[in-house]
Coordinates of C-alpha atoms and ligand atoms in Angstrom, one line a residue:
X163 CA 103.7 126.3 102.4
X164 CA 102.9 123.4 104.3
X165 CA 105.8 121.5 106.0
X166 CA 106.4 118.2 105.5
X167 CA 108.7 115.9 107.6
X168 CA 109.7 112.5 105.7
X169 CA 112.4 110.1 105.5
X170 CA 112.8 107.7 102.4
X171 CA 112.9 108.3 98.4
X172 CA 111.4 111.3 96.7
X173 CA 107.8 111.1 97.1
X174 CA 107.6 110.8 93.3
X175 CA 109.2 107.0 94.0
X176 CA 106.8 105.7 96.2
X177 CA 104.3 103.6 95.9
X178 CA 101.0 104.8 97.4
X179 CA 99.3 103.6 99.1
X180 CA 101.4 101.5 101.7
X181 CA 104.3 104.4 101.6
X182 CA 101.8 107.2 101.5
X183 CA 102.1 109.6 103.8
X184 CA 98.4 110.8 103.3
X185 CA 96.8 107.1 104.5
X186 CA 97.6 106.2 107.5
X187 CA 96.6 103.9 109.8
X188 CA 93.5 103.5 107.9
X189 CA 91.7 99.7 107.9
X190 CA 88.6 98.6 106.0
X191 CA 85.3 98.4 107.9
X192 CA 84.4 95.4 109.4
X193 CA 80.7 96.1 108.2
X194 CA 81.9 97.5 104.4
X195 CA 84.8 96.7 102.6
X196 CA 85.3 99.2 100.7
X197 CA 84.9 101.5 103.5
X198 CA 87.9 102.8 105.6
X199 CA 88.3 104.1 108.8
X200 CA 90.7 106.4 109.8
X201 CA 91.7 108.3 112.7
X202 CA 89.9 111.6 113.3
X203 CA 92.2 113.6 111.8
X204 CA 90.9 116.5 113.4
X205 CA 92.0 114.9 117.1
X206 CA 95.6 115.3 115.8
X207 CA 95.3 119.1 116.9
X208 CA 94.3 119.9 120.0
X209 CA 91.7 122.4 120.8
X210 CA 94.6 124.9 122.5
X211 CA 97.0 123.8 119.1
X212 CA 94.2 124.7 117.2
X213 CA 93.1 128.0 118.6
X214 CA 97.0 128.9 118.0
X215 CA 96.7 128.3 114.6
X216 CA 96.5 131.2 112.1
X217 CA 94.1 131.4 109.6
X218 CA 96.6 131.2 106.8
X219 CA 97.7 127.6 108.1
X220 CA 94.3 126.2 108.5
X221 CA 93.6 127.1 105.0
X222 CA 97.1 124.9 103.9
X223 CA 96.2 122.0 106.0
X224 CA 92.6 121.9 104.7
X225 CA 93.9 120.4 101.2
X226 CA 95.4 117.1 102.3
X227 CA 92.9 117.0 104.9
X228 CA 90.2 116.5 102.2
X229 CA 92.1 113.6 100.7
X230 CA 92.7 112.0 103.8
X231 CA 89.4 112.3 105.6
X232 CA 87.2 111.1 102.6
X233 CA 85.8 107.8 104.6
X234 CA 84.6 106.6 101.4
X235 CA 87.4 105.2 99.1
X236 CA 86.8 104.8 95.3
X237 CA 86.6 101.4 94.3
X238 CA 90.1 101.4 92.8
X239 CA 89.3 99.5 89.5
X240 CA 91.7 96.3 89.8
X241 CA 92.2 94.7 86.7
X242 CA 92.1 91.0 86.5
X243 CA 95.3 88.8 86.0
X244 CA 92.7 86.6 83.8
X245 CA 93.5 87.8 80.1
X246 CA 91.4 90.5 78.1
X247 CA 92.0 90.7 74.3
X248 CA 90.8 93.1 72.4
X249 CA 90.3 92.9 68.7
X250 CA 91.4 95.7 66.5
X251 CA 90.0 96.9 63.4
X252 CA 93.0 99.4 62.5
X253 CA 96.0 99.2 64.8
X254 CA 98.5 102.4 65.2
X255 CA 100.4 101.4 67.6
X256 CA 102.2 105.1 68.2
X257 CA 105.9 104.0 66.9
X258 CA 105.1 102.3 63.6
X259 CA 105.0 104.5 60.4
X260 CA 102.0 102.3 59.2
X261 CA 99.0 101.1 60.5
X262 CA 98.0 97.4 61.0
X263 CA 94.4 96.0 60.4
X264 CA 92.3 92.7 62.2
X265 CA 95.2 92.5 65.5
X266 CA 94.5 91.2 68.4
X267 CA 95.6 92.8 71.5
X268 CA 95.9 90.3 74.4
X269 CA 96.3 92.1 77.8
X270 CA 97.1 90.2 81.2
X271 CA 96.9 92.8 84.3
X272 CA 97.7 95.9 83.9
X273 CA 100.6 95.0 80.9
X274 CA 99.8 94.1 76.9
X275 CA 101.3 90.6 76.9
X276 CA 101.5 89.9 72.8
X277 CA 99.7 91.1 69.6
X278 CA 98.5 88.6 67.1
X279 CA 96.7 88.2 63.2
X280 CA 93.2 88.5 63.8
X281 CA 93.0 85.0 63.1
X282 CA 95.0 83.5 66.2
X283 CA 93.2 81.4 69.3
X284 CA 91.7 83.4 71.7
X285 CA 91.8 81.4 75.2
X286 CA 88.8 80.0 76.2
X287 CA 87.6 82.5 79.3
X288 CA 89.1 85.5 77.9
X289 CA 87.1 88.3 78.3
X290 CA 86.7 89.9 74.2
X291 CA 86.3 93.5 73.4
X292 CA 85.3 93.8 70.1
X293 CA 86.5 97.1 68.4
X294 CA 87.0 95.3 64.8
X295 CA 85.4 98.2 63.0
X296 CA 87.4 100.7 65.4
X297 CA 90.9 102.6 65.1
X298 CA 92.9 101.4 68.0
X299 CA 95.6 103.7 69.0
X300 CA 97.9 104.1 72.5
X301 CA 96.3 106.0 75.3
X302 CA 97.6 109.3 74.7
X303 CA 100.3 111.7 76.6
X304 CA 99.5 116.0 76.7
X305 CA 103.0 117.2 77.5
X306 CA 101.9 120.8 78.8
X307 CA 98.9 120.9 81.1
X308 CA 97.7 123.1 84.0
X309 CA 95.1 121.5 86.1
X310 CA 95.0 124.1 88.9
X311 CA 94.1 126.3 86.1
X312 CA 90.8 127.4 84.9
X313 CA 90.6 128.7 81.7
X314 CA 90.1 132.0 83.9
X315 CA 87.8 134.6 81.3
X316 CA 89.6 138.0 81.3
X317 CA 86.7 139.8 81.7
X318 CA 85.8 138.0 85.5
X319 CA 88.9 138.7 86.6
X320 CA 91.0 136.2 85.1
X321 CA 94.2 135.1 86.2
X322 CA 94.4 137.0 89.5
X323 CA 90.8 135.6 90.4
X324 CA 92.0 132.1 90.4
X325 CA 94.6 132.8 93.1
X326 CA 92.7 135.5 95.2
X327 CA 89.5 134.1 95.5
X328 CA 89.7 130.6 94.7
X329 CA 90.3 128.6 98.2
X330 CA 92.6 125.9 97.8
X331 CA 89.8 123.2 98.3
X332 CA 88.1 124.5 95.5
X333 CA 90.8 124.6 93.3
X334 CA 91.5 121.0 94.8
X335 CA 88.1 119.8 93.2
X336 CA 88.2 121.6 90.1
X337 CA 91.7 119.8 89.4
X338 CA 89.7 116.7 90.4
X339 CA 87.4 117.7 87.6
X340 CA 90.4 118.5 84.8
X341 CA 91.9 115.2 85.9
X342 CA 88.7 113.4 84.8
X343 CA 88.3 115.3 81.7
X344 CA 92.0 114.3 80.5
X345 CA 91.1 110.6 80.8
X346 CA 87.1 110.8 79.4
X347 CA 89.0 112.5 76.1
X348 CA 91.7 109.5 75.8
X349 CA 94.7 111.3 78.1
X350 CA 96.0 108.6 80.0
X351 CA 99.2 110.5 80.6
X352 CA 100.0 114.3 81.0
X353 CA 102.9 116.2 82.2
X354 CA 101.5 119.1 84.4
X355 CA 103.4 122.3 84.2
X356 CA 103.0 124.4 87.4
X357 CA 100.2 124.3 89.9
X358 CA 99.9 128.6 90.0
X359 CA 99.9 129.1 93.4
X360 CA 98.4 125.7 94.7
X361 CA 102.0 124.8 95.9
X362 CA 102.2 121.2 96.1
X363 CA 98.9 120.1 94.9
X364 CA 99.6 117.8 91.4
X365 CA 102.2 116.2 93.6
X366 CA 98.8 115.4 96.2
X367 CA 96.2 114.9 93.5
X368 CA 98.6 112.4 91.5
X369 CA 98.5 110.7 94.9
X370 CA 94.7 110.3 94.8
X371 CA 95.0 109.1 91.4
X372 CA 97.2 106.4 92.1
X373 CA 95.4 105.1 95.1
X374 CA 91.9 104.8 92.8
X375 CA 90.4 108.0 95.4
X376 CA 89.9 109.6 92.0
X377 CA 90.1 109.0 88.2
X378 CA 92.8 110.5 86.7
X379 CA 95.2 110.4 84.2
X380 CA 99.4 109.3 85.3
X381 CA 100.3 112.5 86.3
X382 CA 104.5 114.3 86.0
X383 CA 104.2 117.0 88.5
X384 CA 106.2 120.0 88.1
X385 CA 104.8 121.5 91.3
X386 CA 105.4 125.3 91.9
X387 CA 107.5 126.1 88.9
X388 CA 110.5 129.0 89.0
X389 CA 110.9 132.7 87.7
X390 CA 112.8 135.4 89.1
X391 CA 111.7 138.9 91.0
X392 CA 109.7 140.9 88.4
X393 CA 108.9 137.6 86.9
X394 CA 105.6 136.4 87.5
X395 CA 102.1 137.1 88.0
X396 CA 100.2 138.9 90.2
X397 CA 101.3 142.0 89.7
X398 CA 100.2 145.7 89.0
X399 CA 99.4 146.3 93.0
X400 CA 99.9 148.5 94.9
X401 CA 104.0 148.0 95.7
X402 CA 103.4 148.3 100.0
X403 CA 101.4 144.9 98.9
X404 CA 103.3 141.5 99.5
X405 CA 101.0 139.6 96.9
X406 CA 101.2 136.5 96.7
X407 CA 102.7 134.6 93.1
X408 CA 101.9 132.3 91.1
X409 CA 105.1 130.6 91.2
X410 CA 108.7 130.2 93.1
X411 CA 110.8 133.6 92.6
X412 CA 114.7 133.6 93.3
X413 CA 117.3 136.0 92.6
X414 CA 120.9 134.3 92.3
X415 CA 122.3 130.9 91.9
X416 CA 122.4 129.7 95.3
X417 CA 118.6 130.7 95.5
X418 CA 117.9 128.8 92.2
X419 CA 119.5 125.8 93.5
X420 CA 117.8 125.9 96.4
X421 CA 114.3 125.7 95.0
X422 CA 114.9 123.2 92.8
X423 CA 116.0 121.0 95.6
X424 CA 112.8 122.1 97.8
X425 CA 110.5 121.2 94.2
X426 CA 112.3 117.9 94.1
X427 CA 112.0 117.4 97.4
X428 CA 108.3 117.5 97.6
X429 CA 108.1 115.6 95.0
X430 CA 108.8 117.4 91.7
X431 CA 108.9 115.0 88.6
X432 CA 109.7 117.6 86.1
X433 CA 111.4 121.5 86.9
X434 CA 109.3 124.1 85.4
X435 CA 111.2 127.6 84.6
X436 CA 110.0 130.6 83.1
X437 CA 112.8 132.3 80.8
X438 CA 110.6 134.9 79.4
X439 CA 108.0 136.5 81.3
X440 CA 105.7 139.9 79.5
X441 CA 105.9 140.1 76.0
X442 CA 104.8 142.9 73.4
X443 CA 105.8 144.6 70.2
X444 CA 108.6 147.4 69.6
X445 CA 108.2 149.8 67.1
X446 CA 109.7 147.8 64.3
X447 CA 106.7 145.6 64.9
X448 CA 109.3 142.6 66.4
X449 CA 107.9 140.7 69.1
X450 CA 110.2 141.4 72.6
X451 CA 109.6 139.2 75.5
X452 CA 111.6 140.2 78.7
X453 CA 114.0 137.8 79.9
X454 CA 114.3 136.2 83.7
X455 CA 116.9 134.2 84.7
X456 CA 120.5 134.3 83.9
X457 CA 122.1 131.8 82.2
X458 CA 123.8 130.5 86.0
X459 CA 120.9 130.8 87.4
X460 CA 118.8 128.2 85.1
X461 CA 122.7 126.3 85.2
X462 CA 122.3 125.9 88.8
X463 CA 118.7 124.1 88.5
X464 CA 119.2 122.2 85.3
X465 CA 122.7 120.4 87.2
X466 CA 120.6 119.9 90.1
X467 CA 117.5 118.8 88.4
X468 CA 120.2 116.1 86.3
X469 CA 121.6 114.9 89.3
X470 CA 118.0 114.0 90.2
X471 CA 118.1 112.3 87.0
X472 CA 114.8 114.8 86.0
X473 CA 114.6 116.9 83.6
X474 CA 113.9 121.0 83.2
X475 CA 110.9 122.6 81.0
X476 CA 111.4 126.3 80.0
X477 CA 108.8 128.2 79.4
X478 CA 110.5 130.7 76.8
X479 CA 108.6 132.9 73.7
X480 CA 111.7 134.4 72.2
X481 CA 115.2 136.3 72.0
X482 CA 117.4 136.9 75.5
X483 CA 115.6 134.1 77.4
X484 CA 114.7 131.7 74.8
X485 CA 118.9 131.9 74.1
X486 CA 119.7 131.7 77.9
X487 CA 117.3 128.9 77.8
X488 CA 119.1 126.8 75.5
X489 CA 122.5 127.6 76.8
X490 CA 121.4 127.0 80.2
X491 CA 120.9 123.2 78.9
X492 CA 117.2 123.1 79.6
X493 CA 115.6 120.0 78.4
X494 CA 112.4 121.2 76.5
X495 CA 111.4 124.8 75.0
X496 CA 107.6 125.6 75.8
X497 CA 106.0 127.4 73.5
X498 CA 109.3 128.7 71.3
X499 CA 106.8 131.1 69.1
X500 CA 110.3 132.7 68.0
X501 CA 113.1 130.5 67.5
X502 CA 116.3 131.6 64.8
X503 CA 118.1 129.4 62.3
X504 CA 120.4 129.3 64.7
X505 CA 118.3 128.2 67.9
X506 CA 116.6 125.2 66.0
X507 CA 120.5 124.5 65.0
X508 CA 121.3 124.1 68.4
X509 CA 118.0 123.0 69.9
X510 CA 119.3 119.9 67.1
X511 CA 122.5 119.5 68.3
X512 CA 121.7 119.7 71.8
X513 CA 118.1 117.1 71.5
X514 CA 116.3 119.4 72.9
X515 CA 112.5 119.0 73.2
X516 CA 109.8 121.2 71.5
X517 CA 106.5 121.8 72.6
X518 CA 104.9 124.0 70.7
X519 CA 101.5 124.6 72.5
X520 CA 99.5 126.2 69.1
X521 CA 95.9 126.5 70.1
X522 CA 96.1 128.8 73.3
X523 CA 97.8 131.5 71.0
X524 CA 94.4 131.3 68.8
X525 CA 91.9 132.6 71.6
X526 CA 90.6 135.6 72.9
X527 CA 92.5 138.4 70.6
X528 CA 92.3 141.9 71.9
X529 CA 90.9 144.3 69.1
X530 CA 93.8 144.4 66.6
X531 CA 94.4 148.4 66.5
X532 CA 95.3 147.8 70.5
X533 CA 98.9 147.4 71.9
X534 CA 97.4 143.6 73.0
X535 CA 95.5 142.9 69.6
X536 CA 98.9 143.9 67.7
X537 CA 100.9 141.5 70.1
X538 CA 98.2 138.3 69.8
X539 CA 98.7 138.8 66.0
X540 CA 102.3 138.8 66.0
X541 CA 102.6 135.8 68.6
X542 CA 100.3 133.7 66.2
X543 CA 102.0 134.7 63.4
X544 CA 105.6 133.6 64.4
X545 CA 104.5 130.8 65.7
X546 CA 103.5 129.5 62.4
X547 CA 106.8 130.0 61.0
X548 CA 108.7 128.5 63.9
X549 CA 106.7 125.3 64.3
X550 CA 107.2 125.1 60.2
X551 CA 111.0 125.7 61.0
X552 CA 111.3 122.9 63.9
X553 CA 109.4 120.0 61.5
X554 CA 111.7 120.9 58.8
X555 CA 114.8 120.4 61.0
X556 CA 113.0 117.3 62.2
X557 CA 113.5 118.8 65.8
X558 CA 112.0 116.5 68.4
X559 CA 108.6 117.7 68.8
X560 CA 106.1 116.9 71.7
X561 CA 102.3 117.5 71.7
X562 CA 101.2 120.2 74.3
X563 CA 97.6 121.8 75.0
X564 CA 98.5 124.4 77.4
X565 CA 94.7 123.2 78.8
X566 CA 94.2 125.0 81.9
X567 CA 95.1 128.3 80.2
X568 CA 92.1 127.1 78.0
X569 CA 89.3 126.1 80.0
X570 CA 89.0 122.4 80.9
X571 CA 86.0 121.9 79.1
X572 CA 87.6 122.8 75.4
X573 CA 88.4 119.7 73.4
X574 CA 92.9 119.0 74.3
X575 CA 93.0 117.1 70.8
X576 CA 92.2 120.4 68.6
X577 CA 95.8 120.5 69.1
X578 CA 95.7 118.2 66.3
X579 CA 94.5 119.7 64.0
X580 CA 97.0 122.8 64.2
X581 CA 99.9 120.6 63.8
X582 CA 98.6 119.1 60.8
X583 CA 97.4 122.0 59.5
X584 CA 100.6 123.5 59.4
X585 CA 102.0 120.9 57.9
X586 CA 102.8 118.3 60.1
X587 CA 101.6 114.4 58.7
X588 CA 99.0 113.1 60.9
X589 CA 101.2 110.2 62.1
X590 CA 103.6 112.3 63.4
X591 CA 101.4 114.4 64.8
X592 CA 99.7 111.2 66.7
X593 CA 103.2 109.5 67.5
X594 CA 104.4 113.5 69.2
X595 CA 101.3 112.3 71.5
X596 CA 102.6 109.3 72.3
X597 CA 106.4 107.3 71.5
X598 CA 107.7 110.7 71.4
X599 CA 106.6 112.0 74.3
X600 CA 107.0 108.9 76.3
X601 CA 111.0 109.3 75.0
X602 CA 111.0 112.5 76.5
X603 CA 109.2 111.1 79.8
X604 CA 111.8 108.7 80.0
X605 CA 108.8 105.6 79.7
X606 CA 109.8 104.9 76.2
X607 CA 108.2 101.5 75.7
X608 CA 106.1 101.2 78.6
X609 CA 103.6 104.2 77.5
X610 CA 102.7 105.7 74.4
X611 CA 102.9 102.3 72.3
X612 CA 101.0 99.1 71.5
X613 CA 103.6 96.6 72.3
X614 CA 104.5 93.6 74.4
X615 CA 105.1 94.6 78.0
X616 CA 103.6 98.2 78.1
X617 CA 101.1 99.5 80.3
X618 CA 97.4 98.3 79.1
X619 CA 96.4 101.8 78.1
X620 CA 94.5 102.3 74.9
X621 CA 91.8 104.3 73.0
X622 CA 89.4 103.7 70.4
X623 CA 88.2 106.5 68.1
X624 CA 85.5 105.2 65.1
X625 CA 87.0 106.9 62.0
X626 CA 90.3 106.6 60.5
X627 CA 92.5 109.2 62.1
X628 CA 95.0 109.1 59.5
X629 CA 92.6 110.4 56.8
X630 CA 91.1 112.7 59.2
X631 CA 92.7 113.8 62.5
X632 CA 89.8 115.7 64.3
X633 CA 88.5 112.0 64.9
X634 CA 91.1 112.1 67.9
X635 CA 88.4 114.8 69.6
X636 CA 85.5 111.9 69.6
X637 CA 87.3 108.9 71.5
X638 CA 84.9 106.8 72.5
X639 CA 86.8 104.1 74.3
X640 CA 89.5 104.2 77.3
X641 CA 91.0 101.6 78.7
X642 CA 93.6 102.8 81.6
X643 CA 96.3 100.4 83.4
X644 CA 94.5 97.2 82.1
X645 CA 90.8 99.0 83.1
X646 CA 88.3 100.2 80.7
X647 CA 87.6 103.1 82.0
X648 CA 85.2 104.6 78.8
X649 CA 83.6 102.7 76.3
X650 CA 80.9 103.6 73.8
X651 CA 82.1 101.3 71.4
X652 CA 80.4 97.7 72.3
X653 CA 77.1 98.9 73.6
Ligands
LIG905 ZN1 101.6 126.5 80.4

């Protein structure tokens, strides 16, 4: 990994760009604005210090490199302290039960300063968008997302491909590209859940978000996520191979600690662990996935993630590791296809987050008379029960795509629509987008809601949503941080 020496707050706290370690020393041209010059970044190394380098550490310093060097920098869309107000149609504002019709939304910078009846003043000079025959909803938050992933098709290689052929600068700009595609579909929020090899990287591309280089949805990082030895992917080589993995591995407590504190040191918003790793199905037709870490292992991260004052996501199917999970005190099960009576008992007593992630477990079925096919079916199928289990125990559930293990080109709100179609109400299923998932984020009240003093992010889709969910896959307006950012509403 690429070594990093820095002084100050975790790199999560700072404000880019004037704290930003990737921009310095950089001043606008005299000739164009919103052109800056920078030192050659290149004269950093000399020609001797270069030559010494080994390939490997030319390919890790090419990443921020490609941030830093960009001479052109993205007009970074700032909004105006004069006030915006936008009039709303229908109104679900992500916490209430019901919706509101004809509101006025009246934004100052990059905060909703006060709704009103339709039929309050508007300020002379106030910019109006008109979405009266619109449903007006909060800019919405994907609590599972992997934008260093690619979808990757089996059948070209998949997973493995990503990692052994994919350069990190061209995972770089197809991360660039997810980013965009989370906020063109309404995503003004996502909580990324391991970058698969590419170290660091949400840590660096969040940074180019937040100084306008690129658009992007507000990005928690979880940065290189942890399993144990035998625990992640790539595998299957030859065992004289050191192949490289698509996450941290440690064996022990002391090792568990210890990346946790190098994650949250680099920036980590969010611990990702992986509790179960293969899964398949024993001759009873049960569906076994094999656990990872030990219950003091994930102990050792969670009290160190805490004392951070983050919080830990477990990745966890089923059985052994699902339990360790939830006796470890992690903070959200991921995925949970197969949770007991007595999990979702103490997932309740212990408030533990649920995201369920249905769609990925929908695609790409092996034939069903094949060990695979038989273990697709039987993922799905528990599933089902379990998401049916957690609404009924009104377990705190969080909306989740899992993008990234679909490719970034599928539609993120079909998750909709398998949430409602197994029975969860449409509101809920829109408010586990946003006030729920902005409780869980810890920005309860500033994101996921309509209300006085929350960011200025909001969407606009053209049919009811209530009646008809799937209307959350056509938004046709964004506005992000104040911004619009999308709108095919008022042309
Ligand atoms: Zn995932």
């Amino acid at each position: 990994m690429w070594t990093l020496s820095v002084e100050g707050p975790p790199l999560s706290q700072r404000k880019p760009p004037s704290h930003s370690r990737k921009t310095p020393r950089c001043s606008p041209s005299s000739f164009l604005p919103n052109v800056l010059q920078c030192p050659s970044s290149s004269g950093k190394l000399s020609r001797d210090t270069r030559g010494k380098f080994k390939k490997k550490h030319i390919v890790l310093v090419i990443f921020p490199l490609l941030l830093l060097t960009n001479p052109i920098r993205a007009q970074t869309p700032t909004p105006s302290r004069e006030i915006t107000v936008i009039r709303a149609g229908t109104l679900i504002d992500g916490s209430n039960a019901s919706p509101r019709k004809n509101q006025l939304i009246f934004v100052r910078g990059n905060r909703i300063e006060k709704l009103t009846e339709a039929s309050a003043q508007i300020p002379t000079g106030a910019t109006v968008i008109d979405l009266s025959s619109a449903t007006v909803l909060p800019g919405l938050i994907d609590s599972h997302t992997h934008i260093f992933l690619w979808g990757e098709d089996p059948a070209k290689g998949g997973y493995d491909e990503n990692i052994l052929k994919a350069g990190i600068a061209l995972r770089a700009a197809r991360a660039t590209f997810a980013c965009r595609r989370a906020l063109e579909q309404g995503f003004t929020t996502i909580r990324d859940l391991e970058t698969e090899g590419a170290g660091y990287g949400d840590i660096e591309i969040k940074q180019a978000i937040e100084e306008g280089t690129i658009p992007g949805p507000r990005i928690f990082g979880a940065t290189r996520a942890i399993s144990t030895t035998g625990g992640y992917n790539l595998e299957g080589y030859a065992p004289e191979l050191e192949m490289p993995k698509g996450a941290q591995l440690v064996d022990g407590p002391v090792e568990a600690r210890k990346a946790a504190r190098q994650q949250l040191e680099h920036g980590a918003d969010w611990i990702k662990v992986y509790m179960t790793h293969r899964s398949w199905v024993d001759k009873q037709g049960n569906l076994v996935s094999q656990p990872t870490l030990t219950v003091e292992e994930l102990k050792a991260i969670v009290d160190e993630a805490h004392g951070w004052q983050k919080k830990v996501a477990c990745h966890a199917y089923n059985g052994i590791g699902l339990q360790r999970a939830l006796d470890g005190g992690c903070d959200s099960i991921e995925h949970g296809l197969e949770i007991t009576d007595a999990q979702i008992a103490q997932m309740a007593k212990q408030g533990t987050w649920y995201c369920p992630t249905i769609s990925p477990y929908y695609g790409d079925w092996a034939p069903a008379d094949t060990p695979g096919g038989k273990r697709d079916r039987a993922r799905a199928a528990t599933h089902e029960v379990s998401f049916k289990k957690a609404l009924n125990a009104h377990l705190k559930i969080v909306f989740g795509t899992d993008i990234g293990g679909m490719p970034w080109t599928d539609s993120m709100a079909q998750e909709f629509k398998r949430m409602v179609g197994l029975g969860m109400a449409p509101m809920d299923a829109i408010q586990s987008a946003t006030s729920r998932a902005a409780e869980m984020l810890d920005m309860k009240g500033e994101i996921g809601v309509i209300a006085p003093g929350a960011y200025a992010e909001l969407i606009a889709v053209a049919g009811d949503s209530l009646k008809d969910v799937g209307e959350l896959e056509h938004v046709r307006f964004v506005m992000q941080n104040g911004v619009v950012f999308k709108n095919e509403m008022t042309k």
